[in-house]
JSON list of C-alpha atoms in Angstrom, two decimals:
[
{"chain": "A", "resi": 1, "resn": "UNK", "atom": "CA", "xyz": [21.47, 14.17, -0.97]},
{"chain": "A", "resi": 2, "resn": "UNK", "atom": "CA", "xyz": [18.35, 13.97, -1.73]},
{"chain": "A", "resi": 3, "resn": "UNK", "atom": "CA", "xyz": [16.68, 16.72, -4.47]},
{"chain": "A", "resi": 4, "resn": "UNK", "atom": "CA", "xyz": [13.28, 16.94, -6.48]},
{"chain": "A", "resi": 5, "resn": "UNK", "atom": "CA", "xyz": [13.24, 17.51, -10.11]},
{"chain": "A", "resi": 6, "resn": "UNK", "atom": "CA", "xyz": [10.45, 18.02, -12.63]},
{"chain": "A", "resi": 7, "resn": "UNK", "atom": "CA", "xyz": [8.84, 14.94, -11.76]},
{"chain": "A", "resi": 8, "resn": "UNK", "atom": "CA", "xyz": [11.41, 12.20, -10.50]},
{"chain": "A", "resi": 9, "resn": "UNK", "atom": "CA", "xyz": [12.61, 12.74, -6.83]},
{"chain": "A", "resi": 10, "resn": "UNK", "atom": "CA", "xyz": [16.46, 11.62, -6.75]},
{"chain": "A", "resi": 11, "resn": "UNK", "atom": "CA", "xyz": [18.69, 10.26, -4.24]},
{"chain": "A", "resi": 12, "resn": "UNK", "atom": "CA", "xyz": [22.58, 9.96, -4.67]},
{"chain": "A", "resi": 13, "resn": "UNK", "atom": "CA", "xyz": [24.27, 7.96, -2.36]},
{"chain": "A", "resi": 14, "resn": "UNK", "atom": "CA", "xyz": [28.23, 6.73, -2.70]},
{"chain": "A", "resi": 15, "resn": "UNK", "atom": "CA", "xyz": [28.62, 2.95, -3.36]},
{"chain": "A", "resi": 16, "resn": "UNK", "atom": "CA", "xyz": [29.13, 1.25, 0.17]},
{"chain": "A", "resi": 17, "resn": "UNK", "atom": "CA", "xyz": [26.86, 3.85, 1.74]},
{"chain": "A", "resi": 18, "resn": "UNK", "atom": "CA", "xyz": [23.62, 3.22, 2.75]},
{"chain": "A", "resi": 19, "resn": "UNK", "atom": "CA", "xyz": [20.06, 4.49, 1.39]},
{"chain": "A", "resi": 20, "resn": "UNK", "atom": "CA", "xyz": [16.71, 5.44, 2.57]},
{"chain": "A", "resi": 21, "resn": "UNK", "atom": "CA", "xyz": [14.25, 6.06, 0.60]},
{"chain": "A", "resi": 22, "resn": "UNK", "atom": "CA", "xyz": [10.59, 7.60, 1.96]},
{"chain": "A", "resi": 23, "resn": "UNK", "atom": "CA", "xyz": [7.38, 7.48, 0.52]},
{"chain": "A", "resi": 24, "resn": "UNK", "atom": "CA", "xyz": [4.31, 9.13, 2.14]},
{"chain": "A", "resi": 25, "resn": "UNK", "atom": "CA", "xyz": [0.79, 6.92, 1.71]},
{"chain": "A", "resi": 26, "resn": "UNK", "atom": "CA", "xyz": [-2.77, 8.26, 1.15]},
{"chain": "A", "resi": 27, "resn": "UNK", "atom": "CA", "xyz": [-5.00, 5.97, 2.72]},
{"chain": "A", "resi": 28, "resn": "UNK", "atom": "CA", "xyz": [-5.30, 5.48, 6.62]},
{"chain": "A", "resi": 29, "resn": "UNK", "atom": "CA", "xyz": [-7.01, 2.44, 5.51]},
{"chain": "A", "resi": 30, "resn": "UNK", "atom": "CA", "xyz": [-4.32, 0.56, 3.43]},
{"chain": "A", "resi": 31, "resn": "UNK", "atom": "CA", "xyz": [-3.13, -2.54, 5.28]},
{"chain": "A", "resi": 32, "resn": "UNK", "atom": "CA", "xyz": [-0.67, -3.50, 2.91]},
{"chain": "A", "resi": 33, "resn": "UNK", "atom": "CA", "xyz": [2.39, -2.17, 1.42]},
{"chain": "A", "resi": 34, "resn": "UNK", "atom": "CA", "xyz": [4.88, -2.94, -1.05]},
{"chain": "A", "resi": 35, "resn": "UNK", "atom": "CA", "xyz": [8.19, -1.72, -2.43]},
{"chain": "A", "resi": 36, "resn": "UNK", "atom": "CA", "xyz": [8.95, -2.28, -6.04]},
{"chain": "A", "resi": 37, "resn": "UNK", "atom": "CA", "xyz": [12.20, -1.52, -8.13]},
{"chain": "A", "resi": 38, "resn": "UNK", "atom": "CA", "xyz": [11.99, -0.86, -11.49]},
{"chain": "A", "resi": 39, "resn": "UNK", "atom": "CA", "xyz": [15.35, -0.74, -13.70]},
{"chain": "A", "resi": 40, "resn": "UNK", "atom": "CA", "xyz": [15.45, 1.11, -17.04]},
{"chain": "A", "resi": 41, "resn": "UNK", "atom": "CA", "xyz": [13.27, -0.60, -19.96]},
{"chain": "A", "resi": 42, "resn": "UNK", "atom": "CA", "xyz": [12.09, -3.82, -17.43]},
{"chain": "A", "resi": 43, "resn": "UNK", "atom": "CA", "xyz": [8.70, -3.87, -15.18]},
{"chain": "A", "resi": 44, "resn": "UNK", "atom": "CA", "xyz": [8.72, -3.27, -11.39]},
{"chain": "A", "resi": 45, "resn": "UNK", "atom": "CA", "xyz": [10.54, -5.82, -9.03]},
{"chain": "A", "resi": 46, "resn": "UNK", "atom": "CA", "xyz": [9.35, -6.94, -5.47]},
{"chain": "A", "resi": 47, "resn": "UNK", "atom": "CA", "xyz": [11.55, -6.22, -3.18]},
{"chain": "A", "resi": 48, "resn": "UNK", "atom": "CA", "xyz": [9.57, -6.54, 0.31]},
{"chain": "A", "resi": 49, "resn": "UNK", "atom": "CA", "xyz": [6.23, -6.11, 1.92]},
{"chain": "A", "resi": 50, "resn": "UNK", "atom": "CA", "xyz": [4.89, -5.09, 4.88]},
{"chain": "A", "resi": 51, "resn": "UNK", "atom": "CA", "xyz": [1.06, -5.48, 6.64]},
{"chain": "A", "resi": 52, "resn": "UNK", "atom": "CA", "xyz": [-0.07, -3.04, 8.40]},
{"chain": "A", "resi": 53, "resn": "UNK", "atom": "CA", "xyz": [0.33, -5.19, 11.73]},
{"chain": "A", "resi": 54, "resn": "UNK", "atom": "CA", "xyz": [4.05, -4.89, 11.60]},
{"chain": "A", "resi": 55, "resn": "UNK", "atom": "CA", "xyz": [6.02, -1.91, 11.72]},
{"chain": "A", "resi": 56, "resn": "UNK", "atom": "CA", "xyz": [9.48, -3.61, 10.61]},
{"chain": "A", "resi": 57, "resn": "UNK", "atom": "CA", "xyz": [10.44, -6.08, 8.28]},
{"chain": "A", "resi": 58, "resn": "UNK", "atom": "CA", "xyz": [13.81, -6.89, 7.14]},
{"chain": "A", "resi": 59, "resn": "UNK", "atom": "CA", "xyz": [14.58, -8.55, 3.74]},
{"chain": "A", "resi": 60, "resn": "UNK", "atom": "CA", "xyz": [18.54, -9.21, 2.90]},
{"chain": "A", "resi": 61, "resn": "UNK", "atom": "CA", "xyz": [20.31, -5.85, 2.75]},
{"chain": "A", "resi": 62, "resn": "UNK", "atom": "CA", "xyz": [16.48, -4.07, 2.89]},
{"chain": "A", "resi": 63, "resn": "UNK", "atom": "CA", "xyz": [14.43, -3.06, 5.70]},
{"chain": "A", "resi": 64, "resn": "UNK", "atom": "CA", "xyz": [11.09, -1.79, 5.50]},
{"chain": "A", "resi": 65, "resn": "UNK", "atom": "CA", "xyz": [9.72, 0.75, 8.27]},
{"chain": "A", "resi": 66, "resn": "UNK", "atom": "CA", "xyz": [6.18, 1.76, 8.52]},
{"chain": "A", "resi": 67, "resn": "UNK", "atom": "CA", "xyz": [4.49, 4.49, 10.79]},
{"chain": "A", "resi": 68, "resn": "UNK", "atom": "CA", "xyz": [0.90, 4.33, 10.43]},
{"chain": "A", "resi": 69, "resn": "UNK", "atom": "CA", "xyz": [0.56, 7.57, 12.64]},
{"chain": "A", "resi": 70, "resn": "UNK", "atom": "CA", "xyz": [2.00, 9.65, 10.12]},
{"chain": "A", "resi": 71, "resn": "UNK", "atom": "CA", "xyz": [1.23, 7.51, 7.24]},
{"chain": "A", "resi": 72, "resn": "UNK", "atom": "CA", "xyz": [4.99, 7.04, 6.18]},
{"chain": "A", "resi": 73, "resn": "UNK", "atom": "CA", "xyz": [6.80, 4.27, 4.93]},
{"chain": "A", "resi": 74, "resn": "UNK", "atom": "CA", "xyz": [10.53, 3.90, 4.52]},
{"chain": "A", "resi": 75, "resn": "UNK", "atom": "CA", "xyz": [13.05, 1.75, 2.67]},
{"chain": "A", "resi": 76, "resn": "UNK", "atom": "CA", "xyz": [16.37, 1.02, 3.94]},
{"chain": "A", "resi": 77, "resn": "UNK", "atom": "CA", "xyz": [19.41, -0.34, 1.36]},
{"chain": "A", "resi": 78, "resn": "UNK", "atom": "CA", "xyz": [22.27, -1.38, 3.22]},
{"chain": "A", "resi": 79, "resn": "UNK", "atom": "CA", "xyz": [25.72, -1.31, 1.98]},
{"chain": "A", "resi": 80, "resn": "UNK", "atom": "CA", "xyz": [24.15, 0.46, -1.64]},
{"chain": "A", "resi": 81, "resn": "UNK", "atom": "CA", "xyz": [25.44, -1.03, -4.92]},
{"chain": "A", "resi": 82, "resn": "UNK", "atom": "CA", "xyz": [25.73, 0.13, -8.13]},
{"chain": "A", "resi": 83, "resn": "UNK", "atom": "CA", "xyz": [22.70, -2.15, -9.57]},
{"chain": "A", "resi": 84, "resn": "UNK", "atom": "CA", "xyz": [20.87, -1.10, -6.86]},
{"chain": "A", "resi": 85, "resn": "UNK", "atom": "CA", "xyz": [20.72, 2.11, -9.14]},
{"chain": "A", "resi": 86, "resn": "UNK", "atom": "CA", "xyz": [16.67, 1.75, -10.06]},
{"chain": "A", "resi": 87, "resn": "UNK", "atom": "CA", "xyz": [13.56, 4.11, -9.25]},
{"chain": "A", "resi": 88, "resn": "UNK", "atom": "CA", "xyz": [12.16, 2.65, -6.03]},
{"chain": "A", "resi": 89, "resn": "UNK", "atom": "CA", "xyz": [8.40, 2.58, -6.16]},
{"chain": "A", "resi": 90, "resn": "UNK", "atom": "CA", "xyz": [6.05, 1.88, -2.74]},
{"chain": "A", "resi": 91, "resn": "UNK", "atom": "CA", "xyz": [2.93, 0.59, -3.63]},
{"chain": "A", "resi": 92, "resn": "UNK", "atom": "CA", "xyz": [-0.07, 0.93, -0.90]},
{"chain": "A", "resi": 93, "resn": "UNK", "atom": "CA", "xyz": [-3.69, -1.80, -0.85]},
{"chain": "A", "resi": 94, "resn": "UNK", "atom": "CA", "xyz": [-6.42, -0.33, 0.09]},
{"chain": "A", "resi": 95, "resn": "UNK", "atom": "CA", "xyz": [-9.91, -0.66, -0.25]},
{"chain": "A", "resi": 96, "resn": "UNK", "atom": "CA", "xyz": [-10.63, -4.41, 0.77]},
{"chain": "A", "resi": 97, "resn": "UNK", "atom": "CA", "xyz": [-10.06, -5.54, -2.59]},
{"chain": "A", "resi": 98, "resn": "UNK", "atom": "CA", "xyz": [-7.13, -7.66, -3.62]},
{"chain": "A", "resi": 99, "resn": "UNK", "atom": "CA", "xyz": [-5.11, -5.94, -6.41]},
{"chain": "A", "resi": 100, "resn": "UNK", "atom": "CA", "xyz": [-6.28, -2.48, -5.70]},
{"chain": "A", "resi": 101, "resn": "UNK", "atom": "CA", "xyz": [-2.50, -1.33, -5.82]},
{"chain": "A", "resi": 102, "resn": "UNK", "atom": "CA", "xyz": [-1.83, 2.46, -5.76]},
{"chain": "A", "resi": 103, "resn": "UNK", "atom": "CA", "xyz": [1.91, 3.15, -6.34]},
{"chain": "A", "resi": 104, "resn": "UNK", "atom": "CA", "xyz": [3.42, 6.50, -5.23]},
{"chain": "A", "resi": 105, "resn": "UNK", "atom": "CA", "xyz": [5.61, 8.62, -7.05]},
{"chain": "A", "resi": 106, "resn": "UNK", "atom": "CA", "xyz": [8.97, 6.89, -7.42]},
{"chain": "A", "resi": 107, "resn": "UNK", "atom": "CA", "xyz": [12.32, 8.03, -6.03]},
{"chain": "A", "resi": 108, "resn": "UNK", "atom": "CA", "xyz": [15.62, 7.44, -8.60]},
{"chain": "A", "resi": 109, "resn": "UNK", "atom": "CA", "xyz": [18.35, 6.15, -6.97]},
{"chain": "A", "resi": 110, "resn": "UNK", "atom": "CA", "xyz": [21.76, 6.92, -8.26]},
{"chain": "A", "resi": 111, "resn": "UNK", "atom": "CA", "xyz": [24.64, 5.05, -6.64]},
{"chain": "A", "resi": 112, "resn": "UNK", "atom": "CA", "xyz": [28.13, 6.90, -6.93]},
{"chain": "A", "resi": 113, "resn": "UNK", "atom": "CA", "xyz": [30.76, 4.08, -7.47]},
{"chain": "B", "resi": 1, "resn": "UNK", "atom": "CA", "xyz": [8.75, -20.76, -14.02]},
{"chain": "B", "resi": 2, "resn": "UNK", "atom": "CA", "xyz": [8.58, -17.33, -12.43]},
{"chain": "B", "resi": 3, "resn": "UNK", "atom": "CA", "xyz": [8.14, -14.96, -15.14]},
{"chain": "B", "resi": 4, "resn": "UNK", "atom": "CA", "xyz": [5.45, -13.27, -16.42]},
{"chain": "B", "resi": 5, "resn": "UNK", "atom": "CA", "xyz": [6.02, -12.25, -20.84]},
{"chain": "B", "resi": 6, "resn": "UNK", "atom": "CA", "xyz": [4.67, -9.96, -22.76]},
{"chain": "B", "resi": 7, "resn": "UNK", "atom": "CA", "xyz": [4.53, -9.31, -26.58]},
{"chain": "B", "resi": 8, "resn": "UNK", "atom": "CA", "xyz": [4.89, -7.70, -28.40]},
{"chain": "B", "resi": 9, "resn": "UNK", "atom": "CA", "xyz": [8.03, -5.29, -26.67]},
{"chain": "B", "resi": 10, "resn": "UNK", "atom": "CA", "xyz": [7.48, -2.33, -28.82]},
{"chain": "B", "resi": 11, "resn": "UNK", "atom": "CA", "xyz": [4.86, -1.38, -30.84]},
{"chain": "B", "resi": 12, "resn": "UNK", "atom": "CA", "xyz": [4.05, 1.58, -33.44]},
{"chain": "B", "resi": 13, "resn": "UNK", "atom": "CA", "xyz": [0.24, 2.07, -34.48]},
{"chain": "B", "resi": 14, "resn": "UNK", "atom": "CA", "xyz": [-1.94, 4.93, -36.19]},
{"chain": "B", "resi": 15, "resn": "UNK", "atom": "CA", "xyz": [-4.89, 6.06, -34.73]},
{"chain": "B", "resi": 16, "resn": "UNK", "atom": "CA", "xyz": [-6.80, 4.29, -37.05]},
{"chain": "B", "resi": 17, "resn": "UNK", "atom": "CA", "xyz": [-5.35, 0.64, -36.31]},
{"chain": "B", "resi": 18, "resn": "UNK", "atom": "CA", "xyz": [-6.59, -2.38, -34.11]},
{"chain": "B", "resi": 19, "resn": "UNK", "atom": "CA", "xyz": [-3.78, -4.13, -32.63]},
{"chain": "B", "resi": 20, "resn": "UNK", "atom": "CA", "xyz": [-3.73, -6.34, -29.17]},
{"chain": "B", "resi": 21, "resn": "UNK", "atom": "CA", "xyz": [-1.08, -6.74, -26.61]},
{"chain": "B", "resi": 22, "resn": "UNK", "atom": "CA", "xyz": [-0.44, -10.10, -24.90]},
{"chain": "B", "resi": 23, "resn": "UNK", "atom": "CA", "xyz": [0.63, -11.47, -21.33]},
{"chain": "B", "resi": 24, "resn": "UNK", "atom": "CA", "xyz": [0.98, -14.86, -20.19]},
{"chain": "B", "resi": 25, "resn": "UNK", "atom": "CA", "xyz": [2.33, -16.31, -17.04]},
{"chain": "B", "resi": 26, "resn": "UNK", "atom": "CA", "xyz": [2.50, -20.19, -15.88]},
{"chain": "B", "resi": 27, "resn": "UNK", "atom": "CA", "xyz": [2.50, -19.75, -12.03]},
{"chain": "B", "resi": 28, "resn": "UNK", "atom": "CA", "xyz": [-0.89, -20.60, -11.24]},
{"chain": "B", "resi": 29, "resn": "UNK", "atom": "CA", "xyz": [-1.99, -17.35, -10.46]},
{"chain": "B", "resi": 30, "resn": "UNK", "atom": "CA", "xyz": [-5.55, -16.90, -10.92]},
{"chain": "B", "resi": 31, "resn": "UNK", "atom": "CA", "xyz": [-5.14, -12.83, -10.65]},
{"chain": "B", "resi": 32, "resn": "UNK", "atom": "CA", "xyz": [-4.02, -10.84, -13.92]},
{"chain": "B", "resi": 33, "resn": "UNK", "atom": "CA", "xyz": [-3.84, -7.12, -14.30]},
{"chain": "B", "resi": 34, "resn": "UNK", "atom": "CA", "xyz": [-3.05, -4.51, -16.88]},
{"chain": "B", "resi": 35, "resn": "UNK", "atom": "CA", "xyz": [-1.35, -1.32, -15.69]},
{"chain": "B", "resi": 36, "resn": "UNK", "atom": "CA", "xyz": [-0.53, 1.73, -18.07]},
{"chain": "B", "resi": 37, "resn": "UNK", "atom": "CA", "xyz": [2.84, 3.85, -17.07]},
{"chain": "B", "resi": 38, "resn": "UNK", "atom": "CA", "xyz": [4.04, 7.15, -18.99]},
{"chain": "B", "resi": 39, "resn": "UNK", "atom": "CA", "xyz": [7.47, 8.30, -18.83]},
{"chain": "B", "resi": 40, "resn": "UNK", "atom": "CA", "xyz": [8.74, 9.08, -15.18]},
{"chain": "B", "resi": 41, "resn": "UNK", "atom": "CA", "xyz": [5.80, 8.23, -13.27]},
{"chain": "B", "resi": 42, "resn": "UNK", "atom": "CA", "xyz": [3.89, 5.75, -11.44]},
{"chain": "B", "resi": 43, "resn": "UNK", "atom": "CA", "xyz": [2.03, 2.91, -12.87]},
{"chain": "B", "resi": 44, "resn": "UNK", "atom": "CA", "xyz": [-1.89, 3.10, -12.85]},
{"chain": "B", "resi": 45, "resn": "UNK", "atom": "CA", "xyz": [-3.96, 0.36, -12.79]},
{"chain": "B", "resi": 46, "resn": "UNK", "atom": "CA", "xyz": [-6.40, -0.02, -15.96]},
{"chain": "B", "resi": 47, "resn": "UNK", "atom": "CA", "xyz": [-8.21, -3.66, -15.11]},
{"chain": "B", "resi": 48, "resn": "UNK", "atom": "CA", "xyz": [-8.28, -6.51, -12.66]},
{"chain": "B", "resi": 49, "resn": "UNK", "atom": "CA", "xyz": [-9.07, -9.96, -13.42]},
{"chain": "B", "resi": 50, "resn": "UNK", "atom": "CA", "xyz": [-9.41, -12.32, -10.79]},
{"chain": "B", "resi": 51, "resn": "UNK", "atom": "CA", "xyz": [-10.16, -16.30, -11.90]},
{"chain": "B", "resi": 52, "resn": "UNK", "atom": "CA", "xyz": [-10.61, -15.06, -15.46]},
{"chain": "B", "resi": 53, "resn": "UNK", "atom": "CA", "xyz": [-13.47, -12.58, -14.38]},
{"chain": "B", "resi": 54, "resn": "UNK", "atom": "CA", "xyz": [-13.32, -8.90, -14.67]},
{"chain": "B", "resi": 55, "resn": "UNK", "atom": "CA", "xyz": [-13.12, -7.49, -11.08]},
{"chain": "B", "resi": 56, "resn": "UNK", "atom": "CA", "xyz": [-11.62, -3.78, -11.21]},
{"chain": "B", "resi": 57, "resn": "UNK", "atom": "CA", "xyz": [-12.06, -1.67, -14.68]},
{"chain": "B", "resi": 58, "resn": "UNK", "atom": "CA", "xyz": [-10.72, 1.71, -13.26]},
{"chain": "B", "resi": 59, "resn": "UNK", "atom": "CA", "xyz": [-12.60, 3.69, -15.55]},
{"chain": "B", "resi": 60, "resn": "UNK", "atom": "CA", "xyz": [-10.55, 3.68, -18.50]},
{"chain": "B", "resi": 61, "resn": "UNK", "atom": "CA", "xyz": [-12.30, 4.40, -22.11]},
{"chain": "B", "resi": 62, "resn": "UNK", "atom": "CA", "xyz": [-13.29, 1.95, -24.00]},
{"chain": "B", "resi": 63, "resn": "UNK", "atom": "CA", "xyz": [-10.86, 2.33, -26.73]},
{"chain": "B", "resi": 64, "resn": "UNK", "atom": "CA", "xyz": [-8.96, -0.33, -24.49]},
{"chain": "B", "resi": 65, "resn": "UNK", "atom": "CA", "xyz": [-10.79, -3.90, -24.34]},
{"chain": "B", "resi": 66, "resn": "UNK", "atom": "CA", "xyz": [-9.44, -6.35, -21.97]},
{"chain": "B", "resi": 67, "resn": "UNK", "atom": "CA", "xyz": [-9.86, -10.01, -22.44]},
{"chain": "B", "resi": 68, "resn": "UNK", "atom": "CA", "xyz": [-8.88, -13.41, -20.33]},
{"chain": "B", "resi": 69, "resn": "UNK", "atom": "CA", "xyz": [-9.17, -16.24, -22.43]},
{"chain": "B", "resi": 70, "resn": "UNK", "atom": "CA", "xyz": [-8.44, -18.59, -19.70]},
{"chain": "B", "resi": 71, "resn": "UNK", "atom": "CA", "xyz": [-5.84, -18.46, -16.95]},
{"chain": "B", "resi": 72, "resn": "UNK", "atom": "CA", "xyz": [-2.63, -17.96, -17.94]},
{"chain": "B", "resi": 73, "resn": "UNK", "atom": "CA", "xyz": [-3.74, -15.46, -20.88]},
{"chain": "B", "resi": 74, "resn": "UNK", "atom": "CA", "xyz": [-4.35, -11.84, -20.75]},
{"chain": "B", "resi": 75, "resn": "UNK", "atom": "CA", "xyz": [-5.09, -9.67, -24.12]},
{"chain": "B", "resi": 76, "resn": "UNK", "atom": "CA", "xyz": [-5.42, -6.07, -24.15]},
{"chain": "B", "resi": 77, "resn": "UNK", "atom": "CA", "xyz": [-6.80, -5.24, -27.31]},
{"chain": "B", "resi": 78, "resn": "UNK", "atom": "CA", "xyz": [-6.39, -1.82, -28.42]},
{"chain": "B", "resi": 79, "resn": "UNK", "atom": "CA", "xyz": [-8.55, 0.81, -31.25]},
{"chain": "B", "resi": 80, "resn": "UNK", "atom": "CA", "xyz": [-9.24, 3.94, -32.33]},
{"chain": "B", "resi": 81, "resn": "UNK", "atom": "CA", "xyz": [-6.35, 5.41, -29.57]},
{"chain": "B", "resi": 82, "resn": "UNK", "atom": "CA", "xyz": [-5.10, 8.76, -29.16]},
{"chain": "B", "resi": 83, "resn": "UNK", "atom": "CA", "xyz": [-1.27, 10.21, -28.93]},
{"chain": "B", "resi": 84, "resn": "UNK", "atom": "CA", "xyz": [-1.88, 10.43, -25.55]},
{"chain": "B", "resi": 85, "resn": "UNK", "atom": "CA", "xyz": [-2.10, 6.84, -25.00]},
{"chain": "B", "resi": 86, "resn": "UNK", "atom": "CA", "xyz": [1.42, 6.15, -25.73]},
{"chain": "B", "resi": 87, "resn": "UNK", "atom": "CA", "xyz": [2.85, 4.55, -22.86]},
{"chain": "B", "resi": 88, "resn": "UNK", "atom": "CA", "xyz": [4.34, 1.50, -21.29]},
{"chain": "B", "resi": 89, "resn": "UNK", "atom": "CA", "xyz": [1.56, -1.25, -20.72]},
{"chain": "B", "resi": 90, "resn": "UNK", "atom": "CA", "xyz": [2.66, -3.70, -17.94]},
{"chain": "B", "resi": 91, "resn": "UNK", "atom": "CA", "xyz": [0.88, -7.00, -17.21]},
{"chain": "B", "resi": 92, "resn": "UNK", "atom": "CA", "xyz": [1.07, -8.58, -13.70]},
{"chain": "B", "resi": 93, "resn": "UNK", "atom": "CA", "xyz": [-0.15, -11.19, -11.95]},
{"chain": "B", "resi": 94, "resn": "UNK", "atom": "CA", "xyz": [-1.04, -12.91, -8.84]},
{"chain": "B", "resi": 95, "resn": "UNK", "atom": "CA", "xyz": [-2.17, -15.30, -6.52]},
{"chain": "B", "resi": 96, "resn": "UNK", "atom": "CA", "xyz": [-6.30, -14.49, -5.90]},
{"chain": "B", "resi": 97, "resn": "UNK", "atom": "CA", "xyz": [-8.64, -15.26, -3.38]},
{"chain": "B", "resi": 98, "resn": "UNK", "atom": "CA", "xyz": [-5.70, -14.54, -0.54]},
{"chain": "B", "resi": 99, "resn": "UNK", "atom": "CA", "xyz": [-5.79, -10.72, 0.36]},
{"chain": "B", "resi": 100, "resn": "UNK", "atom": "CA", "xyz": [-1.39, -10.31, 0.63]},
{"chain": "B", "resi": 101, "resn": "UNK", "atom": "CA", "xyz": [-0.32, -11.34, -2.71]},
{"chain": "B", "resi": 102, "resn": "UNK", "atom": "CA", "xyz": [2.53, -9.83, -4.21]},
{"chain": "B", "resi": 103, "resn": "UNK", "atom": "CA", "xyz": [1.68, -8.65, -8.29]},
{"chain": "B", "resi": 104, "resn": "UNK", "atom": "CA", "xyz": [4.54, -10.03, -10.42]},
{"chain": "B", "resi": 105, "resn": "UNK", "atom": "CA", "xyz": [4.93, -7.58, -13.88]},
{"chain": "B", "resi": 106, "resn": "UNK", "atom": "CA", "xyz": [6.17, -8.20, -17.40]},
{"chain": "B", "resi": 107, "resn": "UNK", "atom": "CA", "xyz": [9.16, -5.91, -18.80]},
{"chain": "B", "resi": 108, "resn": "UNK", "atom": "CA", "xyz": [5.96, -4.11, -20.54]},
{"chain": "B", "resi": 109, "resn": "UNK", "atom": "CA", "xyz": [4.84, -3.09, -24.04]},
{"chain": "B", "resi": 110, "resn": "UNK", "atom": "CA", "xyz": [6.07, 0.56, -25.17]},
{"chain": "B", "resi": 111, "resn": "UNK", "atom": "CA", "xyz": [3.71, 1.36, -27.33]},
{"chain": "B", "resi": 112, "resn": "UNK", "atom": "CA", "xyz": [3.82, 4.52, -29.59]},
{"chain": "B", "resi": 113, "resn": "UNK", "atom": "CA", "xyz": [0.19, 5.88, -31.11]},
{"chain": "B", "resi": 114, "resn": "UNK", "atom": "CA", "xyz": [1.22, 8.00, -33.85]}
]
């Protein structure tokens, strides 16, 4: 399930299962949007993007949802892995100007094996 | 080569010290940044540099002095910080001039200000 501590939302899932994770965006105007993982002690990993033209894309094992109307992106993992085990950051552009990344709060993912 | 490095990987320094942190990538990417992250949160962007030009400085104090010697170098060059600036320092970069550009980051500097 899905809980929020001090700081860190978490999601535990059982290996096999698979994972959504949410993230709500600030900006009506953002037009692009990005999902990073970051593993303990390494920088943030791309995992997909969307624009804000598109309200599905699908990656291998990863889908990305995104519903402008009520500013909400998602993050589907199928079949969830043990190194899949990572805090999932989105990441919303906005502004017009390239590199003006905002990156939510981060949900930790803990996969059961 | 994909990757973007950054030295050093840890470092310890007294609020007296100068010290600089370095990124380098050899992608072509004409877009560099410097992001700062503390411990179980998001990163925040410090500075944008697009084709070795300061484009974003997102208000952050001076104590922090970016530099892009050319285009696969970024320095962050660091004085007079506070305990509170002890963080993880990430570099990324990217392709400029095209709008939907996905950043690639360094593992990061964790840098302690005693």
């Amino acid at each position: 399930g899905e809980s929020v501590g001090l700081h860190l939302p978490t999601l535990s899932v059982q290996e096999g299962d698979n994972s959504i994770i949410n993230c709500a965006y600030s900006n009506s105007a953002s037009d692009y949007f990005i999902w990073y993982k970051q593993e303990s002690g390494k920088g943030p990993q791309f995992i997909i993007d969307i624009r804000s033209n598109m309200d599905k894309r699908q990656g291998q094992r990863v889908t990305v949802l995104l519903n402008k109307t009520v500013k909400h992106l998602s993050l589907q993992i199928a079949a969830t892995q043990p190194g899949d085990s990572a805090v999932y950051f989105c990441a919303e552009n906005y502004g017009g100007s390239q590199g003006n990344l905002i990156f939510g709060k981060g949900t930790k993912l803990s996969v059961k094996p | 080569d994909t990757e973007v490095t950054q030295t050093p990987k840890h470092l310890v320094m007294g609020m007296t010290n100068k010290k600089s942190l370095k990124c380098e990538q050899h992608m072509g990417h004409r877009a560099m940044y410097w992001y700062k992250q503390k411990a179980k949160k998001p990163p925040e962007l410090m500075f944008v540099y697009s084709y070795e030009k300061l484009s974003i400085n997102e208000s952050v104090p001076s104590r922090f002095s970016p530099e892009c010697p050319n285009s696969s170098l970024l320095n962050l060059h660091l004085h007079a910080l506070q305990p509170e600036d002890s963080a993880l320092y990430l570099c990324a970069s990217s392709q400029a001039g095209t709008y939907y550009n996905e950043q690639f980051f360094g593992p990061g500097t964790r840098l302690t200000v005693l």
